[in-house]
mmCIF file of C-alpha atoms in Angstrom:
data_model
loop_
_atom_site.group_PDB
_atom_site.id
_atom_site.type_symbol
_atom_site.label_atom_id
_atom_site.label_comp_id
_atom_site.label_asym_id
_atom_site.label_seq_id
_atom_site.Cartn_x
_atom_site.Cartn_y
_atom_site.Cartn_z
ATOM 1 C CA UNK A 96 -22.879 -38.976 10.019
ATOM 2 C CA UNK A 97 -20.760 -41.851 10.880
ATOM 3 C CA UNK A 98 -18.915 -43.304 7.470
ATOM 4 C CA UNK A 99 -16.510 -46.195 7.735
ATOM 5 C CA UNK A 100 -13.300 -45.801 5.707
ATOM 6 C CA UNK A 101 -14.406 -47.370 2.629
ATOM 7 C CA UNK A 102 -17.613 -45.732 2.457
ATOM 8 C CA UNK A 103 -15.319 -41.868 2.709
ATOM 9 C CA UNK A 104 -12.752 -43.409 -0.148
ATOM 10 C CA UNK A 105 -15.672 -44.187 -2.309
ATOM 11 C CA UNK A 106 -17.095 -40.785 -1.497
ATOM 12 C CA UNK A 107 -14.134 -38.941 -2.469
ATOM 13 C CA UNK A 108 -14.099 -41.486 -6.124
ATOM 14 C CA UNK A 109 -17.413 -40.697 -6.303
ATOM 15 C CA UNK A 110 -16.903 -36.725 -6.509
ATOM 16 C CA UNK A 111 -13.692 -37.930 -8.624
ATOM 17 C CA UNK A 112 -15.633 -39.519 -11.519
ATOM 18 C CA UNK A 113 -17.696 -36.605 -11.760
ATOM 19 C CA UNK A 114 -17.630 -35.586 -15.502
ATOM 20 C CA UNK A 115 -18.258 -32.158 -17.025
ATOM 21 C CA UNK A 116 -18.150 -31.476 -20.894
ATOM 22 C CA UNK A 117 -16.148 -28.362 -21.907
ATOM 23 C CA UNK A 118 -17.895 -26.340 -25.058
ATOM 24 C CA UNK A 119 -14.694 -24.404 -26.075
ATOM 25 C CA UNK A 120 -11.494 -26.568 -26.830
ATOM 26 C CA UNK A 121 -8.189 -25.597 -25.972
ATOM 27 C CA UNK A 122 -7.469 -23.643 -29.303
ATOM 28 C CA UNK A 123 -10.127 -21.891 -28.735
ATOM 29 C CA UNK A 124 -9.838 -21.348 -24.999
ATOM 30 C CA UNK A 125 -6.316 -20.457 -25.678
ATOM 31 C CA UNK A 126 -7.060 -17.797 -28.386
ATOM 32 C CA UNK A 127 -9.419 -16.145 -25.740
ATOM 33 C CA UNK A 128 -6.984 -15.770 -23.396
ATOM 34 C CA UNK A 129 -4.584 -14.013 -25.886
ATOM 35 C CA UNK A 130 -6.858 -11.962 -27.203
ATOM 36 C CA UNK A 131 -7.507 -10.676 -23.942
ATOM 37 C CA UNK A 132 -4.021 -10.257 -22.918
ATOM 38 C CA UNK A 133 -3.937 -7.839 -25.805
ATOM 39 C CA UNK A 134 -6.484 -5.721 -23.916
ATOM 40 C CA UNK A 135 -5.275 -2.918 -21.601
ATOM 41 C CA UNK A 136 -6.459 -4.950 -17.683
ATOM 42 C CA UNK A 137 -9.647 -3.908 -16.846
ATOM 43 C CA UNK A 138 -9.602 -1.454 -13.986
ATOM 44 C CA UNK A 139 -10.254 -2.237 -10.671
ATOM 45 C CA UNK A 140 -13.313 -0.147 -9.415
ATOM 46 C CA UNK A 141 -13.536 -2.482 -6.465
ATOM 47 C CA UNK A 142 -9.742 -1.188 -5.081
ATOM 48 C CA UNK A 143 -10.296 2.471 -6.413
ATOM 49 C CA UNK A 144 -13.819 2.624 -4.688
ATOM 50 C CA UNK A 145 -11.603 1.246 -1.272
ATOM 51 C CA UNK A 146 -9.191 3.151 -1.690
ATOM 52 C CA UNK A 147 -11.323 6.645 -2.193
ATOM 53 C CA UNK A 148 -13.415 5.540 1.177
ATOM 54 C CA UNK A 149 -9.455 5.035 2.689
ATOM 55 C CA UNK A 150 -8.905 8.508 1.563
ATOM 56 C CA UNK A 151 -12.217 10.170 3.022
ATOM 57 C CA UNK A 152 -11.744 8.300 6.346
ATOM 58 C CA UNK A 153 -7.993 9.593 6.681
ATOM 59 C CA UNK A 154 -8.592 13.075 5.501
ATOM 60 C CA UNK A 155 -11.511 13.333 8.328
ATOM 61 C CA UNK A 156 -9.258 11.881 10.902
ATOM 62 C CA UNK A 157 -6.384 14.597 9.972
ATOM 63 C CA UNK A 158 -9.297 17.267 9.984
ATOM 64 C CA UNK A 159 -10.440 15.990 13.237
ATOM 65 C CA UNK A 160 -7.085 15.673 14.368
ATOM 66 C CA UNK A 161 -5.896 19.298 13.500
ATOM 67 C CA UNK A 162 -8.899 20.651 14.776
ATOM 68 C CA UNK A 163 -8.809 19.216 18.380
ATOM 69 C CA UNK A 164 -4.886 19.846 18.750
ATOM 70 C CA UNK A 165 -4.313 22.747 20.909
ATOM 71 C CA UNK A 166 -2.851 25.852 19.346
ATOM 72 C CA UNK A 167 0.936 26.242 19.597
ATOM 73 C CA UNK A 168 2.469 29.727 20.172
ATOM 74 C CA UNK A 169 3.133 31.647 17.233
ATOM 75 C CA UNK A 170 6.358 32.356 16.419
ATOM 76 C CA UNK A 171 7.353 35.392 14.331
ATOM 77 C CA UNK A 172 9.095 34.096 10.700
ATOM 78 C CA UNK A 173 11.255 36.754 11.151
ATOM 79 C CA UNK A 174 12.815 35.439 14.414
ATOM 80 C CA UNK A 175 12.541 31.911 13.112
ATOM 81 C CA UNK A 176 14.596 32.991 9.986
ATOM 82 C CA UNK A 177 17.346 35.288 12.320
ATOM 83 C CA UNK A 178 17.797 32.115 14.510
ATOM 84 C CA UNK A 179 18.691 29.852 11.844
ATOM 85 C CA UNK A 180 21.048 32.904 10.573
ATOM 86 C CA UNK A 181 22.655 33.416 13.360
ATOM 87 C CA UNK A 182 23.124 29.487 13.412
ATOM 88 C CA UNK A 183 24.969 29.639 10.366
ATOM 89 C CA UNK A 184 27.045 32.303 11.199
ATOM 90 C CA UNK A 185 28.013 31.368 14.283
ATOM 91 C CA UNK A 186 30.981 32.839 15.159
ATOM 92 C CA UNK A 187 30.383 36.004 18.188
ATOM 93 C CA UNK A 188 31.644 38.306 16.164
ATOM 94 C CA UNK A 189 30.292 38.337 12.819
ATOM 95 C CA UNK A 190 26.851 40.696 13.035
ATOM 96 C CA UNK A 191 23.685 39.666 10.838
ATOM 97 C CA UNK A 192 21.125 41.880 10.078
ATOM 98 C CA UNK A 193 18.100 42.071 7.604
ATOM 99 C CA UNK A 194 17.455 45.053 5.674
ATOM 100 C CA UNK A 195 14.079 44.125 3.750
ATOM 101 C CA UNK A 196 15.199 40.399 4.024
ATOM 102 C CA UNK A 197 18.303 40.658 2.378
ATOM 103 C CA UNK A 198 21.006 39.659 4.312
ATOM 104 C CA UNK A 199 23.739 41.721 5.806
ATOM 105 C CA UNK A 200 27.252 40.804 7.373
ATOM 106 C CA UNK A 201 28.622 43.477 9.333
ATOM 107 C CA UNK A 202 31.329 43.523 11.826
ATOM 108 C CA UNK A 203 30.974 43.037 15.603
ATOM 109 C CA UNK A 204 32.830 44.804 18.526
ATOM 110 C CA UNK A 205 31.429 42.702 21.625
ATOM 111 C CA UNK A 206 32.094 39.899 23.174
ATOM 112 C CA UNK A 207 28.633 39.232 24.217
ATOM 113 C CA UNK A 208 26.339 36.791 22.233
ATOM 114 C CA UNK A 209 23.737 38.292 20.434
ATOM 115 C CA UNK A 210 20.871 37.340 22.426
ATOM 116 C CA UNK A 211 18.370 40.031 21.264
ATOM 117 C CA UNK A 212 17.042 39.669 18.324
ATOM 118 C CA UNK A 213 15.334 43.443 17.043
ATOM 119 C CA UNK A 214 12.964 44.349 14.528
ATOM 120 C CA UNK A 215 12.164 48.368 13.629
ATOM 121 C CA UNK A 216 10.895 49.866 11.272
ATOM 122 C CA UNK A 217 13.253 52.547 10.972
ATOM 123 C CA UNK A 218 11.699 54.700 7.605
ATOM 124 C CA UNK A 219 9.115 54.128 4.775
ATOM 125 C CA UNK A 220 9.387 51.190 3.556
ATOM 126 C CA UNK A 221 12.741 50.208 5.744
ATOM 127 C CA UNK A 222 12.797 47.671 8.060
ATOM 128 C CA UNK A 223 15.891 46.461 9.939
ATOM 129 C CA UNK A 224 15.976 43.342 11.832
ATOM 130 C CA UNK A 225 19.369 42.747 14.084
ATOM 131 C CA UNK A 226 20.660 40.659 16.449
ATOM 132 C CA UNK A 227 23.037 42.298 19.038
ATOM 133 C CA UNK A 228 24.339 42.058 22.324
ATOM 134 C CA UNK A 229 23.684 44.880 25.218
ATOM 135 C CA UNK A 230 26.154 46.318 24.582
ATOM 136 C CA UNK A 231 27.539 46.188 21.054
ATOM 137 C CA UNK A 232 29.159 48.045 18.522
ATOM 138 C CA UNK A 233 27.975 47.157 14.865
ATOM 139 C CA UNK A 234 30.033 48.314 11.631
ATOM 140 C CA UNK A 235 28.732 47.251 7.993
ATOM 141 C CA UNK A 236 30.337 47.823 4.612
ATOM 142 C CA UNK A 237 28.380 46.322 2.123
ATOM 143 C CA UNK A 238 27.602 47.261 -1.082
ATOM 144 C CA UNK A 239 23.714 48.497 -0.148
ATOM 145 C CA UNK A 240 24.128 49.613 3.764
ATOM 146 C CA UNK A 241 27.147 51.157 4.921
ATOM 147 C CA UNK A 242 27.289 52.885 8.575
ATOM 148 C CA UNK A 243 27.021 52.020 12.066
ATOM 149 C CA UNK A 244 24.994 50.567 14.751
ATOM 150 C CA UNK A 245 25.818 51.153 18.058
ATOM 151 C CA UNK A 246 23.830 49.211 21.139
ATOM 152 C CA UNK A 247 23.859 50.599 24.479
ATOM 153 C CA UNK A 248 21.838 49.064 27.647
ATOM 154 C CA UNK A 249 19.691 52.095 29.083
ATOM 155 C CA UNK A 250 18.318 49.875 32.139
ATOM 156 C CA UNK A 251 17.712 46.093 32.987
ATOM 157 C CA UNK A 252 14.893 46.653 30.550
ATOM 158 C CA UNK A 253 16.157 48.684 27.534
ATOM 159 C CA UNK A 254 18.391 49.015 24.664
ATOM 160 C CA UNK A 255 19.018 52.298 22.800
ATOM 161 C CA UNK A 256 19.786 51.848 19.149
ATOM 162 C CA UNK A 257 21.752 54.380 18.110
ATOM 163 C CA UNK A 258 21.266 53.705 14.140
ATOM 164 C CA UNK A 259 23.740 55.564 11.523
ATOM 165 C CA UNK A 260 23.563 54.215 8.277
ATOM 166 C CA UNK A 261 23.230 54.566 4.380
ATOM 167 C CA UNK A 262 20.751 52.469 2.951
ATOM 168 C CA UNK A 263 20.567 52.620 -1.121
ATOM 169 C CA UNK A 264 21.766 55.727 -0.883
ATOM 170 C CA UNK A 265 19.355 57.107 1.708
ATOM 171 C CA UNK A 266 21.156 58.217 5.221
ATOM 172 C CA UNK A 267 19.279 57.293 8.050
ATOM 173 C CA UNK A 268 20.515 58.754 11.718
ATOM 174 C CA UNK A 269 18.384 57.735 14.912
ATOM 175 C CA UNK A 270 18.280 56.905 18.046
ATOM 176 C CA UNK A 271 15.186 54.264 19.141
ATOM 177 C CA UNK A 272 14.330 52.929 22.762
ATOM 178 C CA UNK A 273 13.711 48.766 22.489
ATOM 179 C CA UNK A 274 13.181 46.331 24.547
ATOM 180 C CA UNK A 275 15.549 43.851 25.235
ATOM 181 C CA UNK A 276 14.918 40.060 24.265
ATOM 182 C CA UNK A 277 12.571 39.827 20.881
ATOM 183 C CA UNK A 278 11.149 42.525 20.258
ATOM 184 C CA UNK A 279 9.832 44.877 17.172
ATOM 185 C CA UNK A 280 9.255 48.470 17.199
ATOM 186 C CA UNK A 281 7.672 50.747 15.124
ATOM 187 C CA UNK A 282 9.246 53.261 13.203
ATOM 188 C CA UNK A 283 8.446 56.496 15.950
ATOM 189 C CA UNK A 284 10.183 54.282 18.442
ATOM 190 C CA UNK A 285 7.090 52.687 20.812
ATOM 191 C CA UNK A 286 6.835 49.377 21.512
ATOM 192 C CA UNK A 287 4.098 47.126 19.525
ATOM 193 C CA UNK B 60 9.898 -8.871 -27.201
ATOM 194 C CA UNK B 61 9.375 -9.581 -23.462
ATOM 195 C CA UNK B 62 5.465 -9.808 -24.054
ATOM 196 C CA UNK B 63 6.372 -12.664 -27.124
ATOM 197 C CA UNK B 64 8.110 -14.568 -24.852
ATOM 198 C CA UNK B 65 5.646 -14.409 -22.405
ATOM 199 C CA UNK B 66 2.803 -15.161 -24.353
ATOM 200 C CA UNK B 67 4.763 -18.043 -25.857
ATOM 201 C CA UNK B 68 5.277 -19.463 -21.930
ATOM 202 C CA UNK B 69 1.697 -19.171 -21.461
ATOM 203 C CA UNK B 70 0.023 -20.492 -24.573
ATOM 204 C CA UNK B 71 2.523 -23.369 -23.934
ATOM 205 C CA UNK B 72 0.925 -23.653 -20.307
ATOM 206 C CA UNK B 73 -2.746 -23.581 -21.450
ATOM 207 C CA UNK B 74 -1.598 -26.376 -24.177
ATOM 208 C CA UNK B 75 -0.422 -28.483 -21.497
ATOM 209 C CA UNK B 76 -2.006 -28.304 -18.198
ATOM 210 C CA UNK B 77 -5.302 -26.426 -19.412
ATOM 211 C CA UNK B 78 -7.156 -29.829 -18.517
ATOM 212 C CA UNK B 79 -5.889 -29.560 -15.071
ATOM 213 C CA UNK B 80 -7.030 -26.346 -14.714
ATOM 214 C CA UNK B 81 -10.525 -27.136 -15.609
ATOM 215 C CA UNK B 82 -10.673 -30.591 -13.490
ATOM 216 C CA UNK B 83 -9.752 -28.451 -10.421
ATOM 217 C CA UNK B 84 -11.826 -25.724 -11.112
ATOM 218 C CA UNK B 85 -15.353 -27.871 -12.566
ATOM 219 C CA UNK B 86 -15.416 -29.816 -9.063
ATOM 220 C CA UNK B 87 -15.340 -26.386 -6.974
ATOM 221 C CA UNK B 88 -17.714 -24.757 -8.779
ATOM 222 C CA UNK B 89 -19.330 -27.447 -10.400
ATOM 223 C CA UNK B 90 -20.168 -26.143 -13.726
ATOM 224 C CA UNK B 91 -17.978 -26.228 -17.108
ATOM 225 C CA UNK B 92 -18.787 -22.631 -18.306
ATOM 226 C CA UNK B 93 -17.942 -21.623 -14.953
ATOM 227 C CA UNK B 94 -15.047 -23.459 -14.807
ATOM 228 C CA UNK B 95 -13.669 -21.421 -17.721
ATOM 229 C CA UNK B 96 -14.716 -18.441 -16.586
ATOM 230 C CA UNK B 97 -12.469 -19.045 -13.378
ATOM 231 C CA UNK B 98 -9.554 -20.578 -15.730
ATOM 232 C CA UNK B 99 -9.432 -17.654 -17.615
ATOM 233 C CA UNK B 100 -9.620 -15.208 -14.967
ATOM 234 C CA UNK B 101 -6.911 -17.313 -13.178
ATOM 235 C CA UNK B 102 -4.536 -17.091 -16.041
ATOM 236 C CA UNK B 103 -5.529 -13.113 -16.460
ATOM 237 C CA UNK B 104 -4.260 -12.311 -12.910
ATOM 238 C CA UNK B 105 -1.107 -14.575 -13.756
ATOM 239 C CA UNK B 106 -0.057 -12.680 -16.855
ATOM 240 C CA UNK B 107 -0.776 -8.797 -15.076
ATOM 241 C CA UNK B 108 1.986 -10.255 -12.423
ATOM 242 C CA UNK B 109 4.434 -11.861 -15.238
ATOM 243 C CA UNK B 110 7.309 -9.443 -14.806
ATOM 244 C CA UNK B 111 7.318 -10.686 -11.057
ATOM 245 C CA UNK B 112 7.141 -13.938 -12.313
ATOM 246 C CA UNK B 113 11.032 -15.361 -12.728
ATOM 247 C CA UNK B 114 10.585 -19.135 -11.581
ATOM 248 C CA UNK B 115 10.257 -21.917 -13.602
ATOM 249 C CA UNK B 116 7.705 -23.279 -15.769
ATOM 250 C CA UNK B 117 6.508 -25.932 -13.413
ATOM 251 C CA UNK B 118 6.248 -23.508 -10.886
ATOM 252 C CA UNK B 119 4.169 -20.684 -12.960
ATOM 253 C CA UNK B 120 1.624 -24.113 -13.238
ATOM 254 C CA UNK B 121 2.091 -24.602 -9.248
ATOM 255 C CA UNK B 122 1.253 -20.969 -8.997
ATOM 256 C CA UNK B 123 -1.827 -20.468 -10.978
ATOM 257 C CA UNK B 124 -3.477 -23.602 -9.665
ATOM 258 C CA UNK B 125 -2.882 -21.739 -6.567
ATOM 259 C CA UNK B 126 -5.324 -18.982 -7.971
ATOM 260 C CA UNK B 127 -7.444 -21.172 -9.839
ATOM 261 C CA UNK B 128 -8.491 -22.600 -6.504
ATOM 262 C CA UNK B 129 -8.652 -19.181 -4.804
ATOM 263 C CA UNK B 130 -10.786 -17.876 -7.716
ATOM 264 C CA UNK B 131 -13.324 -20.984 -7.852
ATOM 265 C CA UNK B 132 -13.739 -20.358 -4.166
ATOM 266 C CA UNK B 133 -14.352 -16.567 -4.959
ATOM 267 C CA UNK B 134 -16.941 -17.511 -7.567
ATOM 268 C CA UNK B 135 -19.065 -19.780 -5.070
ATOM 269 C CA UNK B 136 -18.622 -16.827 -2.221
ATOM 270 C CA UNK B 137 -20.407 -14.523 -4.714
ATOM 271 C CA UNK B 138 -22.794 -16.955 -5.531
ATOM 272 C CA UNK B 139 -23.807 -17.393 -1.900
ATOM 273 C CA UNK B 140 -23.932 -13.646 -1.930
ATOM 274 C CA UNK B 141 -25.941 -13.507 -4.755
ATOM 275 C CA UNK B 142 -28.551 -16.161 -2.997
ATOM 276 C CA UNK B 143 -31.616 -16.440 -5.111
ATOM 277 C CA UNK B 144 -30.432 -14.689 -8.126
ATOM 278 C CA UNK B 145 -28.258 -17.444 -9.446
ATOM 279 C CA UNK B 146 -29.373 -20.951 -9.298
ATOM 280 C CA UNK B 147 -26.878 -23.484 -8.158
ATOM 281 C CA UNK B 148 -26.006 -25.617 -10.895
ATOM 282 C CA UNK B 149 -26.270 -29.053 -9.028
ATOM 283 C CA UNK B 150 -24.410 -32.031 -11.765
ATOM 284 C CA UNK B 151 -26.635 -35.320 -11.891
ATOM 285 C CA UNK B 152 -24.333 -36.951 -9.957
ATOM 286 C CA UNK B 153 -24.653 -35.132 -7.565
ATOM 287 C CA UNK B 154 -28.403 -34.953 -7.506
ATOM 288 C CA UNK B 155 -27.688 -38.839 -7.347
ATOM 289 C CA UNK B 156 -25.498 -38.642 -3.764
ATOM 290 C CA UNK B 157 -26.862 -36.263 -1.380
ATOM 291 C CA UNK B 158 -23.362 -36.868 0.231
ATOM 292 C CA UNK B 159 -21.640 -35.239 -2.415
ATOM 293 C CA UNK B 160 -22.992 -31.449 -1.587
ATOM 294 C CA UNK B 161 -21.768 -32.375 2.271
ATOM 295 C CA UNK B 162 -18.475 -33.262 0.678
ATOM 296 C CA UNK B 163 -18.144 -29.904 -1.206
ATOM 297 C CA UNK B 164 -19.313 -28.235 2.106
ATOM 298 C CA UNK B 165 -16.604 -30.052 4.248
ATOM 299 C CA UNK B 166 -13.790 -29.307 1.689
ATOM 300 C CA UNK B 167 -14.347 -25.707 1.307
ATOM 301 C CA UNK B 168 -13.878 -25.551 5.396
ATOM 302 C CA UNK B 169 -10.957 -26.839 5.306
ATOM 303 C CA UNK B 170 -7.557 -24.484 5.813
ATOM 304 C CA UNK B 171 -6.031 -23.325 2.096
ATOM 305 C CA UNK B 172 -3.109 -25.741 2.209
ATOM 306 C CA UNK B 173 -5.003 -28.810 2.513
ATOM 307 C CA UNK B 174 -8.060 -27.706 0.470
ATOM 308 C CA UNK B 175 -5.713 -27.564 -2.439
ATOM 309 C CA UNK B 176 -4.382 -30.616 -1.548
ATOM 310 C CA UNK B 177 -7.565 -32.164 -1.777
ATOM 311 C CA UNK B 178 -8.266 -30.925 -5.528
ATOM 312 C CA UNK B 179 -5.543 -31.816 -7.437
ATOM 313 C CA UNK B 180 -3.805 -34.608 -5.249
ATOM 314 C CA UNK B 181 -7.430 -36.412 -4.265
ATOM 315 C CA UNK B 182 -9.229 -35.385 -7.000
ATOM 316 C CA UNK B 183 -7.357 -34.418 -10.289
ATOM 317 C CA UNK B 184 -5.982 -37.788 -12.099
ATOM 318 C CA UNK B 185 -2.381 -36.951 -11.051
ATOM 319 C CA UNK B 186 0.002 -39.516 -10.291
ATOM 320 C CA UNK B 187 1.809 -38.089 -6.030
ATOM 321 C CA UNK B 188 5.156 -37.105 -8.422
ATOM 322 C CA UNK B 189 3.050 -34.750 -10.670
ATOM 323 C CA UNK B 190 0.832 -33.294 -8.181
ATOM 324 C CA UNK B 191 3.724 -32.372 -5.836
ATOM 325 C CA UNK B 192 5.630 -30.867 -8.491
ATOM 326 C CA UNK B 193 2.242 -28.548 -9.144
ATOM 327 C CA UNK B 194 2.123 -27.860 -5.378
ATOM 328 C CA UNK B 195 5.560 -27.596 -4.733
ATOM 329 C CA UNK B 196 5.791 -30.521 -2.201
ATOM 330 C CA UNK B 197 7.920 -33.793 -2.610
ATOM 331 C CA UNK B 198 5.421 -36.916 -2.286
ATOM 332 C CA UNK B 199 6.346 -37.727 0.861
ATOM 333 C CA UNK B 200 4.806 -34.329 2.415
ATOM 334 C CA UNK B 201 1.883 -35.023 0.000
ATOM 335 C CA UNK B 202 1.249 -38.428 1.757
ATOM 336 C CA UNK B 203 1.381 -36.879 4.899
ATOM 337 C CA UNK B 204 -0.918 -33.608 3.466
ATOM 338 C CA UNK B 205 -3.316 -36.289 1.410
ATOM 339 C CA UNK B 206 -3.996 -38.364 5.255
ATOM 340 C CA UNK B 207 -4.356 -34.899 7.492
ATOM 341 C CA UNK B 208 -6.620 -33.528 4.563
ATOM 342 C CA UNK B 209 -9.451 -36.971 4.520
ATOM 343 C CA UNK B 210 -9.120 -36.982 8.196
ATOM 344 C CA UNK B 211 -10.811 -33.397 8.452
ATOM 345 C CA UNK B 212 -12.771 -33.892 6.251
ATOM 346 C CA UNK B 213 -14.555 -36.750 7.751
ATOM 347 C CA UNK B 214 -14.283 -34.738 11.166
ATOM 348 C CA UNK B 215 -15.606 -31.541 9.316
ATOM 349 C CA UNK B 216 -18.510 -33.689 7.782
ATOM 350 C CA UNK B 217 -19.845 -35.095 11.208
ATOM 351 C CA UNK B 218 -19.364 -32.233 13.069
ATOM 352 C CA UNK B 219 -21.727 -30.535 9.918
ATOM 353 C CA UNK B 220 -24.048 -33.456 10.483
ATOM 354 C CA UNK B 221 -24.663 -33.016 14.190
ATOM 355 C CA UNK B 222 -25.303 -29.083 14.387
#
């Protein structure tokens, strides 16, 4: 389609000139408009019908995800929860222990850092966790537990707990084989 | 209070440059009611944004020619979609030029800036001041817009003509 210059402008007039006739007039047009601007907007069912297929398509690709990542070692909430204790209080010789979950300060004798970090279940319904050295001497005065721990290495292996203590009034007095690192024993002393 | 206000700025808007709206709408879409439609809808999506809205006047106009164009082009989209369902309303004069539908085709090919370029500084009855104030351009750009925009056009329309 070859058009010379003045054949295009006269095109372009052409499309220019073109005259429609308007039914409403502006009053009227005008008090359309308001009226509708005192309706609440309509809603969108085009963007909520998007955004629901968004929704599918990234809750089956954090399914998918989830499912194909592999499983990471479990670690014990206990432990998790003594750690971040024992990161708090992080001075050597304040000792932390858990008697049912409720925290207990106590006083330290060794040097050591408390690399071991114990669970036992020393009667019914007691359960001490503690973090000690090898070798350490614990003393607690609260108002709840009151007594002694004392921590002595048996081999490269093993710890002996030698547990003393009055807990809510209950005395509690013996002596449990652990092993060192994290560990949790049962209340008759053998390894879980 | 705030919604007064508004409403006042936009009933003053309609007063005044509602006949622009429709001449750049009509000769997208080619049809009055449509036209409206588009106006209206135009003007609805304006006043759900007012609150981000803190220009002036003359640029609120600039703006919702901006979606008046954007809308008319919509409407045809879904009329394409639509195929045989709606009839394309063809004006007489057009029926009269068969170049005119090529002309619509070309235009709506073009890139945004110059297709709204091409409806209200070719074909609205602006003076170059008036439509660069509604697009925001000083006349000299325009010029320069106005002679890029006819140029692709008539590239646009051959290039049609020979596939």
């Amino acid at each position: 389609m070859q058009m010379n210059n003045e054949q295009f402008e006269k095109l372009l007039q052409n499309k220019k000139d073109q005259s429609f006739h308007f039914e409403k007039s502006e009053e009227e047009f005008l008090a359309e408009f308001l009226a509708a601007t005192d309706r609440p907007a309509a809603c969108d069912f085009r963007f909520l019908r998007r955004a629901a297929l968004f929704a599918v398509a990234a809750g089956a690709a954090i399914f998918i995800w989830f499912s194909m990542k592999p499983e990471e070692p479990v670690v014990s909430p206990e432990v998790d929860l003594m750690t971040e204790t024992l990161r708090l209080f992080a001075g050597d010789d304040v000792a932390v222990l858990f008697v049912d979950n409720d925290l207990v300060i106590g006083e330290r004798t060794s040097d050591e850092h408390p690399e071991n970090l114990l669970k036992v279940s020393l009667d019914e319904n007691i359960e001490l966790k503690i973090a000690c050295a090898n070798n350490d001497s614990i003393s607690i005065n609260s108002s709840n537990v009151y007594g002694n721990v004392i921590v002595s290495q048996s081999d490269s292996q093993t710890l002996v707990l030698d547990i003393d203590l009055l807990i809510q009034g209950r005395h509690i007095n013996t002596k449990i084989p652990v092993e060192r690192g994290v560990t949790k024993v049962e209340k008759n002393g053998l390894h879980s | 209070v705030q919604d007064a206000i508004y409403k006042n700025i936009f009933a003053e808007l309609i007063r005044s440059r509602l006949p622009l709206f429709r001449s750049v709408a009509v000769k997208i879409v080619n049809s009055s009611a449509d036209a409206d439609d588009v106006v209206q809808n135009a003007l609805l999506r304006a006043w759900n944004k007012r609150r981000s809205f803190s220009g002036r006047r003359e640029a609120l106009s600039a703006w919702v020619v901006k979606i008046v164009v954007s809308e008319s082009y919509n409407l045809l989209r879904k009329r394409e979609r639509e195929g045989n369902k709606l009839q394309r309303i063809v004006p007489v004069e057009q029926r009269e030029n068969p170049l005119l539908p090529e002309l619509d085709k070309a235009i709506a090919q073009l890139p945004e800036l110059y297709r709204e370029t091409v409806h209200v500084a070719i074909l609205c009855d602006l003076s170059i001041e008036d439509a660069g104030r509604v697009l925001g351009c000083s006349a000299n750009t325009l010029y320069q817009r106005i002679h890029k925009a006819k140029s692709m056009i008539r590239e646009i329309m051959r290039r049609n003509a020979n596939e």
